Short mmCIF file of C-alpha atoms in Angstrom, two decimals:
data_model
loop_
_atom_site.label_atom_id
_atom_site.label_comp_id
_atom_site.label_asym_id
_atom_site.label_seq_id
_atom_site.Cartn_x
_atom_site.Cartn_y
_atom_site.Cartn_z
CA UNK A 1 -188.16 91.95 -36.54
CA UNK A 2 -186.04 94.66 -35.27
CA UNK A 3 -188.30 95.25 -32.11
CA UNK A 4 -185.92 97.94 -30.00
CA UNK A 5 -184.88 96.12 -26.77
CA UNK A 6 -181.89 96.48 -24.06
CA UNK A 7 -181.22 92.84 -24.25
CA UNK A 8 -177.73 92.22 -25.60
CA UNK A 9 -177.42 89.23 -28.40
CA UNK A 10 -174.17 89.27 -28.50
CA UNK A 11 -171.71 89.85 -25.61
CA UNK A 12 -168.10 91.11 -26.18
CA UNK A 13 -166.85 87.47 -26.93
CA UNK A 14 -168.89 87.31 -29.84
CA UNK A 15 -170.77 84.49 -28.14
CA UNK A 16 -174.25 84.72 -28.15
CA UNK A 17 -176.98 84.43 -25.31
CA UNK A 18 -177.42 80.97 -25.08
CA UNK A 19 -173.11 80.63 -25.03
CA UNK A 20 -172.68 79.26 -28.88
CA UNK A 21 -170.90 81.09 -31.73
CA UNK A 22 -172.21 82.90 -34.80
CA UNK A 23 -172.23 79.69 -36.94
CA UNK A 24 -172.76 76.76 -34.12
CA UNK A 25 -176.23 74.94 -34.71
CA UNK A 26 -178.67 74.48 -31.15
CA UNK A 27 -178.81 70.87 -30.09
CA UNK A 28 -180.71 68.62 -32.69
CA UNK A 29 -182.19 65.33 -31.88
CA UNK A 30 -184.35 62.81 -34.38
CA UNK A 31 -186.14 59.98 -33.76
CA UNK A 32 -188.34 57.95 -36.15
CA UNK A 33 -191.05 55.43 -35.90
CA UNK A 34 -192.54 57.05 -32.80
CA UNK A 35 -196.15 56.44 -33.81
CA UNK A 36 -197.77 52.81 -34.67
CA UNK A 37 -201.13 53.99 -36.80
CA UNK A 38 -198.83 56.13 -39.07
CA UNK A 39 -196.83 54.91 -42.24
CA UNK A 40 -194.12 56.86 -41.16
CA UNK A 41 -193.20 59.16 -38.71
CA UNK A 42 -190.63 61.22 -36.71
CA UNK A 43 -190.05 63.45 -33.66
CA UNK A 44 -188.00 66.21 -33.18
CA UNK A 45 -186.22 68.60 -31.14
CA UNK A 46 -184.03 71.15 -31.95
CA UNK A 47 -183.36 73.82 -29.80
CA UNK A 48 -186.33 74.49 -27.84
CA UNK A 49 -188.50 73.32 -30.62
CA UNK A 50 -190.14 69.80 -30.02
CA UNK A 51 -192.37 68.56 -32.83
CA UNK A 52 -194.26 65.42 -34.25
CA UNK A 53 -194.78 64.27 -37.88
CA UNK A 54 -196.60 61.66 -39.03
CA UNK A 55 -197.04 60.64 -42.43
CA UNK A 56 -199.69 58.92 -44.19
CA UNK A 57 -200.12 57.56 -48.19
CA UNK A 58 -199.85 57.84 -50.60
CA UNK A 59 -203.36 57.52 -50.65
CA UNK A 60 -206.26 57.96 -53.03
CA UNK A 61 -207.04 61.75 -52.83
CA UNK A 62 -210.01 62.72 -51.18
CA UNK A 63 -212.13 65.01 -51.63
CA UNK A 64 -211.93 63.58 -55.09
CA UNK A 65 -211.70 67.64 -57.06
CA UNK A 66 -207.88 67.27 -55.36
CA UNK A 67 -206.97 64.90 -57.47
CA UNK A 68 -204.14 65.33 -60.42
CA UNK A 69 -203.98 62.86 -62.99
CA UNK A 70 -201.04 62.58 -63.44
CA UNK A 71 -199.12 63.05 -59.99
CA UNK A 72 -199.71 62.73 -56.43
CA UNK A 73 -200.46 65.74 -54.60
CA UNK A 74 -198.45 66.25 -50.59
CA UNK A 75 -200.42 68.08 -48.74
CA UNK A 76 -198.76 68.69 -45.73
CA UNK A 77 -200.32 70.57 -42.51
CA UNK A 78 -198.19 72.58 -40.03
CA UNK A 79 -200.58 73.21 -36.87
CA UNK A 80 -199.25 74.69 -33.62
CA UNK A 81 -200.30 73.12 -30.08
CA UNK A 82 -202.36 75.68 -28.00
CA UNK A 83 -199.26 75.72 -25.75
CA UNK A 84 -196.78 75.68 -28.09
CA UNK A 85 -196.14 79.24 -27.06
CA UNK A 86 -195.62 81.69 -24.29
CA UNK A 87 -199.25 82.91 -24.66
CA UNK A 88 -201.72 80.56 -25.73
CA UNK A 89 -202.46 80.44 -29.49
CA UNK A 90 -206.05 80.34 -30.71
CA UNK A 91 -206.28 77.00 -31.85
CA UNK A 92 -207.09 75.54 -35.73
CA UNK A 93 -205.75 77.64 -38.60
CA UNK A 94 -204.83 80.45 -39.46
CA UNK A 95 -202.46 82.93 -41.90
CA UNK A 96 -199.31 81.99 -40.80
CA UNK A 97 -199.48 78.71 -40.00
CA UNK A 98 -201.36 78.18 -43.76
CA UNK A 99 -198.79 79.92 -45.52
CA UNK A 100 -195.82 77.67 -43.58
CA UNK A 101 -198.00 74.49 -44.68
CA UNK A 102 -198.29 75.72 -48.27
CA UNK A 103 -194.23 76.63 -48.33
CA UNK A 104 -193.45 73.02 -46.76
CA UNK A 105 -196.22 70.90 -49.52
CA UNK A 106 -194.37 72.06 -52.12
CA UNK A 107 -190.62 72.05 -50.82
CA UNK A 108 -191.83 68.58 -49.62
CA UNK A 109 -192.86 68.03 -53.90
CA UNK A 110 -190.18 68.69 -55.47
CA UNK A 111 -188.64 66.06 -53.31
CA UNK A 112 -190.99 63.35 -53.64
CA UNK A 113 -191.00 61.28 -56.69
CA UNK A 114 -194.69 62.60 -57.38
CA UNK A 115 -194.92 60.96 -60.66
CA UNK A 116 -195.68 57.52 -59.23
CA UNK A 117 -198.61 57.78 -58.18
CA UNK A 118 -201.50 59.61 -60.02
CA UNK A 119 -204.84 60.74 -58.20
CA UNK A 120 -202.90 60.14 -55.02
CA UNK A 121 -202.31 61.91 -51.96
CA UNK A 122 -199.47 62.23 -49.35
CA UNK A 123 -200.52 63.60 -46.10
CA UNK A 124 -197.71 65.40 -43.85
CA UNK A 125 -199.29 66.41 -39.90
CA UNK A 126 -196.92 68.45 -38.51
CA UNK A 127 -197.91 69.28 -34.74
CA UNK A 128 -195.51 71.67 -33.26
CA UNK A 129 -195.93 70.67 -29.26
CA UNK A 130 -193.12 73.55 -28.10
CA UNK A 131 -192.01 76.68 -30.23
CA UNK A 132 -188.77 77.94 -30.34
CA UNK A 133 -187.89 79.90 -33.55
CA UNK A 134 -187.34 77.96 -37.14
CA UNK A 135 -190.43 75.66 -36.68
CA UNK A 136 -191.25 75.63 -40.25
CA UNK A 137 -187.31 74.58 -41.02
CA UNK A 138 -187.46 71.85 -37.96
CA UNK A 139 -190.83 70.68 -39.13
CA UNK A 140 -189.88 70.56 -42.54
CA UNK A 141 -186.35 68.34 -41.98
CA UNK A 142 -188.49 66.14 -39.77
CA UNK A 143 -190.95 65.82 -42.72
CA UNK A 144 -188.11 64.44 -44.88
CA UNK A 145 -187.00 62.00 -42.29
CA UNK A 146 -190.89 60.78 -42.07
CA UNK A 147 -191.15 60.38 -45.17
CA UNK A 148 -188.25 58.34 -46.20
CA UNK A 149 -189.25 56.13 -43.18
CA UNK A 150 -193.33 55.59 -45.05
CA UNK A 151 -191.02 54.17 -47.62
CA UNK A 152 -192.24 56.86 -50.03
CA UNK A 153 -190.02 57.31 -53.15
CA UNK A 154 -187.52 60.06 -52.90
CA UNK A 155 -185.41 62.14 -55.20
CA UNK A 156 -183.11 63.33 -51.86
CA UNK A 157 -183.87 64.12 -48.48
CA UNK A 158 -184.83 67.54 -47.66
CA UNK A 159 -182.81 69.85 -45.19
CA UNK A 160 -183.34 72.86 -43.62
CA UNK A 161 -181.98 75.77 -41.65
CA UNK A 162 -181.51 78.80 -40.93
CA UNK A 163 -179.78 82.14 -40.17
CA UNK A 164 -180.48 85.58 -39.60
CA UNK A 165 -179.08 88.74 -38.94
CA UNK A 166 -178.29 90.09 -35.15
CA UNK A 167 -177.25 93.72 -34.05
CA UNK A 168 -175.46 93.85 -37.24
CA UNK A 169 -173.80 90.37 -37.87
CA UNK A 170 -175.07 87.34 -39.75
CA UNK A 171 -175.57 83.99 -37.61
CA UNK A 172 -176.61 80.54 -37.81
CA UNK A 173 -179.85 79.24 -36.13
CA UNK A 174 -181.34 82.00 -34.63
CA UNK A 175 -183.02 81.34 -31.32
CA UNK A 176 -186.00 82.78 -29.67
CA UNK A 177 -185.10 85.76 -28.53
CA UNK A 178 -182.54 86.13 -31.91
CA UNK A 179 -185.69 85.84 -33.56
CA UNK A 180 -187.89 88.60 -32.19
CA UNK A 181 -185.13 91.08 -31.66
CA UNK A 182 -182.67 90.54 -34.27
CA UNK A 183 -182.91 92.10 -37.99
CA UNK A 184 -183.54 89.18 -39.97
CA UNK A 185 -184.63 86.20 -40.61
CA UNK A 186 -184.07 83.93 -43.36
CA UNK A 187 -185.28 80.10 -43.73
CA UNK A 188 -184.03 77.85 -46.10
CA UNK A 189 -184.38 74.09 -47.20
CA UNK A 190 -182.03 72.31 -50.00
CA UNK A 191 -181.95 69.17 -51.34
CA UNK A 192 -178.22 67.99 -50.23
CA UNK A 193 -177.01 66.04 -53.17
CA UNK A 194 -178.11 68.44 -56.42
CA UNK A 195 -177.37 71.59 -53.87
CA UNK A 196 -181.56 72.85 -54.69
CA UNK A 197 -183.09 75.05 -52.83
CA UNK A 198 -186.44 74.40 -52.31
CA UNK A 199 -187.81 76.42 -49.49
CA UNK A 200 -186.38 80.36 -49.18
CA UNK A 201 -188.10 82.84 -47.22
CA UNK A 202 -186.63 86.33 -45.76
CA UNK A 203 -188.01 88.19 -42.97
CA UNK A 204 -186.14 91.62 -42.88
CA UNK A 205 -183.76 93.15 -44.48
CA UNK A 206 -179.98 91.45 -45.75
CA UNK A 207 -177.66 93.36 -47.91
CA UNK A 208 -176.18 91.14 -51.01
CA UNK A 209 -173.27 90.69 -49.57
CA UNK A 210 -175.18 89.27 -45.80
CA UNK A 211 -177.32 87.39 -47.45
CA UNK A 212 -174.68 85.35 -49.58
CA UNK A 213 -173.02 84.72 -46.13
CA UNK A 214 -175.60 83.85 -44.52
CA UNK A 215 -176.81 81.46 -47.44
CA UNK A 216 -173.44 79.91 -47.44
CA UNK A 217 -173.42 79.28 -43.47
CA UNK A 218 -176.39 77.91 -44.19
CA UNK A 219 -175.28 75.17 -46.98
CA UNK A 220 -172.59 74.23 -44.48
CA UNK A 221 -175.05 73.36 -41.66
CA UNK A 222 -177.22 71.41 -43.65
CA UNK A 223 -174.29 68.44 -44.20
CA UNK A 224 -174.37 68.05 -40.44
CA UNK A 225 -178.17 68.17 -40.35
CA UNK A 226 -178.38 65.32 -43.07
CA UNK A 227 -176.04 63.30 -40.99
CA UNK A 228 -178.44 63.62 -38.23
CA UNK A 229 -181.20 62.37 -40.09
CA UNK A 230 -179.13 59.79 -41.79
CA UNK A 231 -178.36 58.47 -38.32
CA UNK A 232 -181.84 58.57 -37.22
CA UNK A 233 -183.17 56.49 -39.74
CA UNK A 234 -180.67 54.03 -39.94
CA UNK A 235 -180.39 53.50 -36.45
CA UNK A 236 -182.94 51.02 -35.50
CA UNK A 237 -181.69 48.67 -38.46
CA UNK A 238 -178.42 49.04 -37.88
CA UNK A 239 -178.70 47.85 -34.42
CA UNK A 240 -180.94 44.83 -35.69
CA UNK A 241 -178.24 43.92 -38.48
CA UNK A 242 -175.03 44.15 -35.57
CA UNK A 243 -177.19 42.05 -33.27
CA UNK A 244 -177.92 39.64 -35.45
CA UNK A 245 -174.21 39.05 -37.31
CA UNK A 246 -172.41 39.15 -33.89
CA UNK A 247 -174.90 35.88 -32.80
CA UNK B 1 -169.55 51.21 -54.80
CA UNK B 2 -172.50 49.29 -53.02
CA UNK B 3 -172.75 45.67 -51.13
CA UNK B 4 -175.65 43.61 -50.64
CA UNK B 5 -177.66 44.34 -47.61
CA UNK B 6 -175.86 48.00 -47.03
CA UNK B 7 -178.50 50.49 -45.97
CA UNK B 8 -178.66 53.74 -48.26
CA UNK B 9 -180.96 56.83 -47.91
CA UNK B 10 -182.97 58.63 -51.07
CA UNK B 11 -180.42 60.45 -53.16
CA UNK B 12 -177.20 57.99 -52.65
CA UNK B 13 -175.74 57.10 -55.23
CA UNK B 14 -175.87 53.50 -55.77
CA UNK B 15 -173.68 51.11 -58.20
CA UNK B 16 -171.94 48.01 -58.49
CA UNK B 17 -169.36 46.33 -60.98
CA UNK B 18 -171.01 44.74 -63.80
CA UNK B 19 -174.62 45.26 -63.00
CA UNK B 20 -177.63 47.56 -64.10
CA UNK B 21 -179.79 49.62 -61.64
CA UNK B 22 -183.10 48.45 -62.02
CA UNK B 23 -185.85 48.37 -59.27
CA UNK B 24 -185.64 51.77 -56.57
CA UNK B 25 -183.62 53.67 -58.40
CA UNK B 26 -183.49 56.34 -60.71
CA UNK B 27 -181.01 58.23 -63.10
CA UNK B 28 -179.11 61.36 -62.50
CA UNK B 29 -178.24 63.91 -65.37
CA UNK B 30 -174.71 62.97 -64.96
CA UNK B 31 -175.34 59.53 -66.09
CA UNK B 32 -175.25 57.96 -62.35
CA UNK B 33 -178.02 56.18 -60.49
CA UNK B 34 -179.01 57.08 -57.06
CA UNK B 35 -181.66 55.26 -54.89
CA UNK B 36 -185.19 56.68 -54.57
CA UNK B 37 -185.37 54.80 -51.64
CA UNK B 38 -184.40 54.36 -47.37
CA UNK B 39 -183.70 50.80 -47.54
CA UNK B 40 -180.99 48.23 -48.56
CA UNK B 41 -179.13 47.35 -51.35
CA UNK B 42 -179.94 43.81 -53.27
CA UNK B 43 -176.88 43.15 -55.70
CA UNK B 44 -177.64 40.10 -58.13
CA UNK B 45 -175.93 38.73 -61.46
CA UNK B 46 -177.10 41.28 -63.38
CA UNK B 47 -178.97 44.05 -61.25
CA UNK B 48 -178.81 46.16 -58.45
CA UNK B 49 -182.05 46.85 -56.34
CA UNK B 50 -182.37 49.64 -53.60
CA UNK B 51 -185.47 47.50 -51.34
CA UNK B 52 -186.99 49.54 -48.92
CA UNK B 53 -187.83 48.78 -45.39
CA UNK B 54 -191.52 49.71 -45.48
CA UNK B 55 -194.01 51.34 -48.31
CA UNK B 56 -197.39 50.46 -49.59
CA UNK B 57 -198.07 47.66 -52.62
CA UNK B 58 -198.45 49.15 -56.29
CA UNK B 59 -200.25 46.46 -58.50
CA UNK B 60 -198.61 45.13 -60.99
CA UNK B 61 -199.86 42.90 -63.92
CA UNK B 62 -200.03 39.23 -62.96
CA UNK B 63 -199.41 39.60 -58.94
CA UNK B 64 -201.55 37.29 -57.16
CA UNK B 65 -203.00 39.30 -54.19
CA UNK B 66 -205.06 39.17 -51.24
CA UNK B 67 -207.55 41.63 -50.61
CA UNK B 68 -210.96 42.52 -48.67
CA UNK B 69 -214.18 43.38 -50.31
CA UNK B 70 -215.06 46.79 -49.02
CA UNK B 71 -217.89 47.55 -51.54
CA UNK B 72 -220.56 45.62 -53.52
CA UNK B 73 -221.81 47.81 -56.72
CA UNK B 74 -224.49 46.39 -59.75
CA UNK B 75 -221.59 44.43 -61.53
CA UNK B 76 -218.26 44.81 -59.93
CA UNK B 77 -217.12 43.95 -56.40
CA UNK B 78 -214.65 46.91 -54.81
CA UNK B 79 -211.67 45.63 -53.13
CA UNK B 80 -208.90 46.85 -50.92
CA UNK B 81 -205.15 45.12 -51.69
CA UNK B 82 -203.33 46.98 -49.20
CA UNK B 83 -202.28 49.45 -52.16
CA UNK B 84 -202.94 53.19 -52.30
CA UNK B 85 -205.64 52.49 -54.72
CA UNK B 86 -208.52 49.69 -54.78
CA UNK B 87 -209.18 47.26 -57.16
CA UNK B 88 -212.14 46.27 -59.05
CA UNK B 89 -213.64 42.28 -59.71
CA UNK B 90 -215.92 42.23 -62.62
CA UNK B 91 -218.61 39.61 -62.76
CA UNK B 92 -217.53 38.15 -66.04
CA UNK B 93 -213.80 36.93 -64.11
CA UNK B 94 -214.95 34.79 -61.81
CA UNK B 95 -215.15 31.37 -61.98
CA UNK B 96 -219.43 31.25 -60.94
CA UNK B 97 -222.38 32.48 -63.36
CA UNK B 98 -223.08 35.81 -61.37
CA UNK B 99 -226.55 37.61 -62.13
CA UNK B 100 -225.77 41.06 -62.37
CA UNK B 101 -227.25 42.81 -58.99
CA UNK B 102 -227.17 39.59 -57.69
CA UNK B 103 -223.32 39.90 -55.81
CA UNK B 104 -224.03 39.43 -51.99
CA UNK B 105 -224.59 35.78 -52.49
CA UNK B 106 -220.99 35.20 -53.84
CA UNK B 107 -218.86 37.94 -52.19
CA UNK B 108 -219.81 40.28 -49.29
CA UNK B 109 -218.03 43.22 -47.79
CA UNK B 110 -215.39 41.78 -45.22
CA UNK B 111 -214.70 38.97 -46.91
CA UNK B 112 -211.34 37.91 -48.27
CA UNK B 113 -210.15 36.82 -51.61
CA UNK B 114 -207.02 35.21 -53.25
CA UNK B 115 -207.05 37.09 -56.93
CA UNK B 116 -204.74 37.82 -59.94
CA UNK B 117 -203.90 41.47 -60.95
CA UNK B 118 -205.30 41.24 -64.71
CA UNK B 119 -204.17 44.41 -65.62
CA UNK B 120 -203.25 47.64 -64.80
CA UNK B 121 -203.64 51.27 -66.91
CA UNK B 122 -201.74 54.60 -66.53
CA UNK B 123 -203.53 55.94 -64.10
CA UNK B 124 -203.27 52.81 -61.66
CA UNK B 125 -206.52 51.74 -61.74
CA UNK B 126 -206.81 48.21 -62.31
CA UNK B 127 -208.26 45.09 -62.47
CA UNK B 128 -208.38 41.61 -60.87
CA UNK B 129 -209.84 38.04 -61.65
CA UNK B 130 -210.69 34.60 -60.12
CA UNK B 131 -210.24 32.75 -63.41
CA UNK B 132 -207.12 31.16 -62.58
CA UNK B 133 -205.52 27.83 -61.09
CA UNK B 134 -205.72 28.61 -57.33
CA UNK B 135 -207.35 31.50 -56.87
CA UNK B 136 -210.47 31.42 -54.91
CA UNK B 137 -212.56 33.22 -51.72
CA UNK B 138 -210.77 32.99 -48.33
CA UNK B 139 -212.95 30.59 -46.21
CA UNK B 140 -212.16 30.72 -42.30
CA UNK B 141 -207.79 31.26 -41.45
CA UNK B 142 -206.50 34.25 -39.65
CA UNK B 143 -205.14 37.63 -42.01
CA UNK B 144 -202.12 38.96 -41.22
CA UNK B 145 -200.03 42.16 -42.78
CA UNK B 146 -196.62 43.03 -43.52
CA UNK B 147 -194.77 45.86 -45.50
CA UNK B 148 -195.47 44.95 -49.22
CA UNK B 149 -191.49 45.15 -49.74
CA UNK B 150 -190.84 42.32 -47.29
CA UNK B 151 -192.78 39.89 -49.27
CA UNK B 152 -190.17 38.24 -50.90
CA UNK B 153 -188.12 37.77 -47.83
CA UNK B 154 -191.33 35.98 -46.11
CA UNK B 155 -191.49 33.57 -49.63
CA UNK B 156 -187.39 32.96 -49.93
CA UNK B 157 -185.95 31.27 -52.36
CA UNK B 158 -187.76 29.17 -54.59
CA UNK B 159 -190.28 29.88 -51.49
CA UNK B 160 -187.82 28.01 -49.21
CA UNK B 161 -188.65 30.49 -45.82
CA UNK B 162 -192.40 30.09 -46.01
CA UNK B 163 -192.37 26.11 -46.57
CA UNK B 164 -190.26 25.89 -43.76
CA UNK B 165 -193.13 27.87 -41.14
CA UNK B 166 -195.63 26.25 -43.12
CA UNK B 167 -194.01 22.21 -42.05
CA UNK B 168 -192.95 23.39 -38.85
CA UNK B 169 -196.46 24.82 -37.63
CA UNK B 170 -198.36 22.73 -39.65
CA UNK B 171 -200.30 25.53 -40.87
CA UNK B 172 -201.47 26.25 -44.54
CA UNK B 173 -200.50 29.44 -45.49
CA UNK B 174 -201.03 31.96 -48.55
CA UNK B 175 -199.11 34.53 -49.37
CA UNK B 176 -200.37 37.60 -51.22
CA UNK B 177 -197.82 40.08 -52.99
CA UNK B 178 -199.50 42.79 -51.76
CA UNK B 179 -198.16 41.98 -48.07
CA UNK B 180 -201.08 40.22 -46.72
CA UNK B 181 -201.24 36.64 -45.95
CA UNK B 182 -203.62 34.61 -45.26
CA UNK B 183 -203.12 31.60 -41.93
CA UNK B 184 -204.99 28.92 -41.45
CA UNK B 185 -204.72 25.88 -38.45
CA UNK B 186 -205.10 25.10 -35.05
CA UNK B 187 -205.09 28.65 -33.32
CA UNK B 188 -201.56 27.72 -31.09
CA UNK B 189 -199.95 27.24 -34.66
CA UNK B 190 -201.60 29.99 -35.62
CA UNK B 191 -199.65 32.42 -33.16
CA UNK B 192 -196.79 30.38 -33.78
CA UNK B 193 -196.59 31.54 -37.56
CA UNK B 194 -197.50 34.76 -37.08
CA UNK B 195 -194.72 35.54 -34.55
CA UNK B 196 -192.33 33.47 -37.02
CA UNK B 197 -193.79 36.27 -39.52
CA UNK B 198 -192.99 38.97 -37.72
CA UNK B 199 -189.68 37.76 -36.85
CA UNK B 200 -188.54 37.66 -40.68
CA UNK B 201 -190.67 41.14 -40.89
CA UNK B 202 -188.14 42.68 -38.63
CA UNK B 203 -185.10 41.30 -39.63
CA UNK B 204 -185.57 41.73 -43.35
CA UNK B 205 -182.27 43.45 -43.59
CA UNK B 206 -180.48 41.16 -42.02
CA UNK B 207 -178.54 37.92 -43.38
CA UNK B 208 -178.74 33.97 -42.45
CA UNK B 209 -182.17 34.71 -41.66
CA UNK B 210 -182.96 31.20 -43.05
CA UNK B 211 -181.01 29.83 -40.04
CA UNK B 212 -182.31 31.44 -37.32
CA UNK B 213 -185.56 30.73 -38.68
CA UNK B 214 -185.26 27.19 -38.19
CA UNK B 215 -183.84 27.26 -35.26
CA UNK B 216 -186.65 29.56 -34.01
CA UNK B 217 -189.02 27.50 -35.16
CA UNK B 218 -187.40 23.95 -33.52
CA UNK B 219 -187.53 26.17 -30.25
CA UNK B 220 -191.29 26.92 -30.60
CA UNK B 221 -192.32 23.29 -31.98
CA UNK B 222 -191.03 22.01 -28.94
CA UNK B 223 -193.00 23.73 -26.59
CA UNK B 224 -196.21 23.45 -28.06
CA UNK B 225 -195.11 19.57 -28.17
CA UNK B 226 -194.56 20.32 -24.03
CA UNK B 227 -197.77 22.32 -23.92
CA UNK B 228 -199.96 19.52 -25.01
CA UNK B 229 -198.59 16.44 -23.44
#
């Protein structure tokens, strides 16, 4: 955050480097169903970011000491590919990337009707293939859409976005370069319907009055995300059920 | 308001004159129902059901299943239904005089049986017999597996869909609730079901199924009928 650099964000026009607006999302694109062996899964690619979830479960939990009596546990694991990056990332775990998969299990929770199923477990892999700034939010709305496709019981879907803050003013999706030399950074995942928020995280500084617009941009976005993955999922079945009617 | 067969996502909210959310969805503080589920909408007489396309089985009292021994312990057989959690075959509900320690000889691992849900507790574990009219080891056939939630489809009404694959491929067939089902005949029929299986698999959502079905299945009969002459 806040790294000094000569690159100008944002020209004169208030557009920014990559020609879009303050509150104008990067191209999003979701597909589901992309992998046999899994119950349910989904690709995406939003921006630069390309990433793959697959879903498994629910599921007995194993190793057995994981299990809660009286809910399932999702344990969901964000990993990023070697080459996800500009310079190669040491491969397996590490801080970050545990931290992002803790934040996502339990946004992912408070989603899924947990109740149902006691001593089980929901696995989430999230593989991030090419980084490009708001992986956790892209891997997170994926997770949703994998989810619902596994057939897994649902409160709501779960959406995410976010905005930051760049020399000075508060825009929507930050990109890469947003990212490293803008001010902040803040992630955040709702559930659409009840208006929840169930993921928030802030990476540099927002005043009250920044933060409440950037929160609010961010509420906005999400209806067009949830469209996206509305039309994602329904896609395949919809194009079965018009097929078959116009026979 | 909702129509049979419309697709809705988890969190929609989901209702329909004169009749009672019951199976996929789930009440609101404000009173309204929403569906828990991505799937379609099932409006009957009195209920509305959100069905979803896929999801695993959950066992519930007095299914009849199908499911594969995967372990043999001192007095209990281990078996897998398709479900998120396995079931367990005491010695004392099946129909032979089992010494205890003594399993293999009845039931070993891999092999299939047709066998009632007996009951159920809290924390999903649960139970299964093969005292009962019907029930009984698998002996030769082909398995095959669809979404749990599709089973009904596959069965129709009054079990209309799956007597009408069974008579047209000559074929017995079994169908568990927990989405397996069990195929046996000459191997052409066979693959002849199955596909006819997958067909109604894939088009779940869709309606006159029943029709296409049997015209599907004229197509097929035919050419085996070609094949063999």
């Amino acid at each position: 955050m806040g790294t000094a650099s000569d690159i100008k964000l944002i020209n004169e026009d208030g557009l920014r480097l990559d020609g879009r607006s303050a509150d104008e999302l990067r191209p999003m694109k979701i597909e589901t169903d992309v992998l046999a062996r899994a119950d349910g899964s989904a690709y995406i690619e939003w921006g630069g970011n390309k990433i793959l979830v697959a879903v498994y479960g629910p599921r007995e939990a194993f190793p057995k000491h994981t299990q809660d009596i009286d809910k399932a546990v999702v344990k969901a694991r964000y990993n990023m590919a070697a080459f996800s990056v500009d310079e190669r990332k040491r491969p397996g775990p590490d801080r970050r990337s545990m931290e992002i998969s803790k934040v996502i299990s339990e946004a992912l929770s408070s989603a899924v009707m947990v109740n149902q199923f006691p001593r089980a477990e929901i696995d989430v892999y999230i593989e991030v293939l090419q980084a490009d700034a708001g992986t956790r939010i892209a891997g997170l709305t994926a997770s949703s859409v994998a989810l619902a496709a596994a057939g897994i019981p649902m409160k709501d879907m779960v959406v995410g976005c976010t905005a930051g803050k760049v020399e000075g003013q508060v825009v929507l999706d930050l990109s890469k370069e947003e990212d490293n030399f803008g001010q902040a950074d803040l992630p955040m995942a709702v559930l659409p319907k009840s208006g929840n928020v169930v993921l928030l995280q802030m990476d540099g500084d927002l005043s009250v009055e920044e933060f409440e617009k950037a929160s609010s941009m961010i509420l906005e976005a999400t209806k067009k995300i949830h469209k996206i993955q509305r039309d994602a999922l329904a896609g395949k079945y919809k194009a079965i059920a018009l097929e078959r009617s116009g026979e | 308001m909702v129509k049979t067969r419309e697709i809705v996502f988890p969190g929609d909210i989901v209702q329909a004159e004169g009749t009672k959310p019951r199976n996929g969805t789930y009440r609101n503080s404000d009173g309204t129902y929403s569906s828990c589920y991505f799937g379609t909408v099932q409006v009957s007489e009195q209920f509305l059901d959100v069905v979803p396309f896929s999801g695993i089985y959950m066992p519930r009292r007095g299914d009849k299943v199908i499911g594969k021994i995967i372990d043999v312990g001192p007095s209990m057989w281990v078996i897998d239904i398709n479900s998120a959690y396995n079931t367990l075959l005491h010695i004392n509900d099946t129909p032979w005089r089992v010494n205890p320690g003594d399993l293999k000889r009845f039931l070993g691992v891999g092999d299939y049986v047709y066998a009632k849900i007996m009951s159920v507790n809290e924390i999903r574990e649960s139970w299964v017999t093969l005292k009962d009219v019907g029930l009984r080891k698998m002996e030769g056939g082909h398995i095959t597996s669809i979404a749990a939630p599709k089973i009904p489809r596959i069965i129709g009404k009054g079990g209309s869909m799956v007597n009408m694959i069974k008579d047209a491929t000559s074929t017995r067939i079994v169908v568990g609730q927990n989405g397996l089902i069990w195929i046996d005949g000459a191997p052409e029929n066979v693959m002849v079901a199955i596909s006819a299986i997958r067909m109604v698999e894939e088009e779940a959502h869709t309606t006159g199924l029943t029709d296409r079905m049997q015209k599907y299945l004229e197509e097929k009969k035919g050419e085996i009928v070609g094949n063999s002459e």
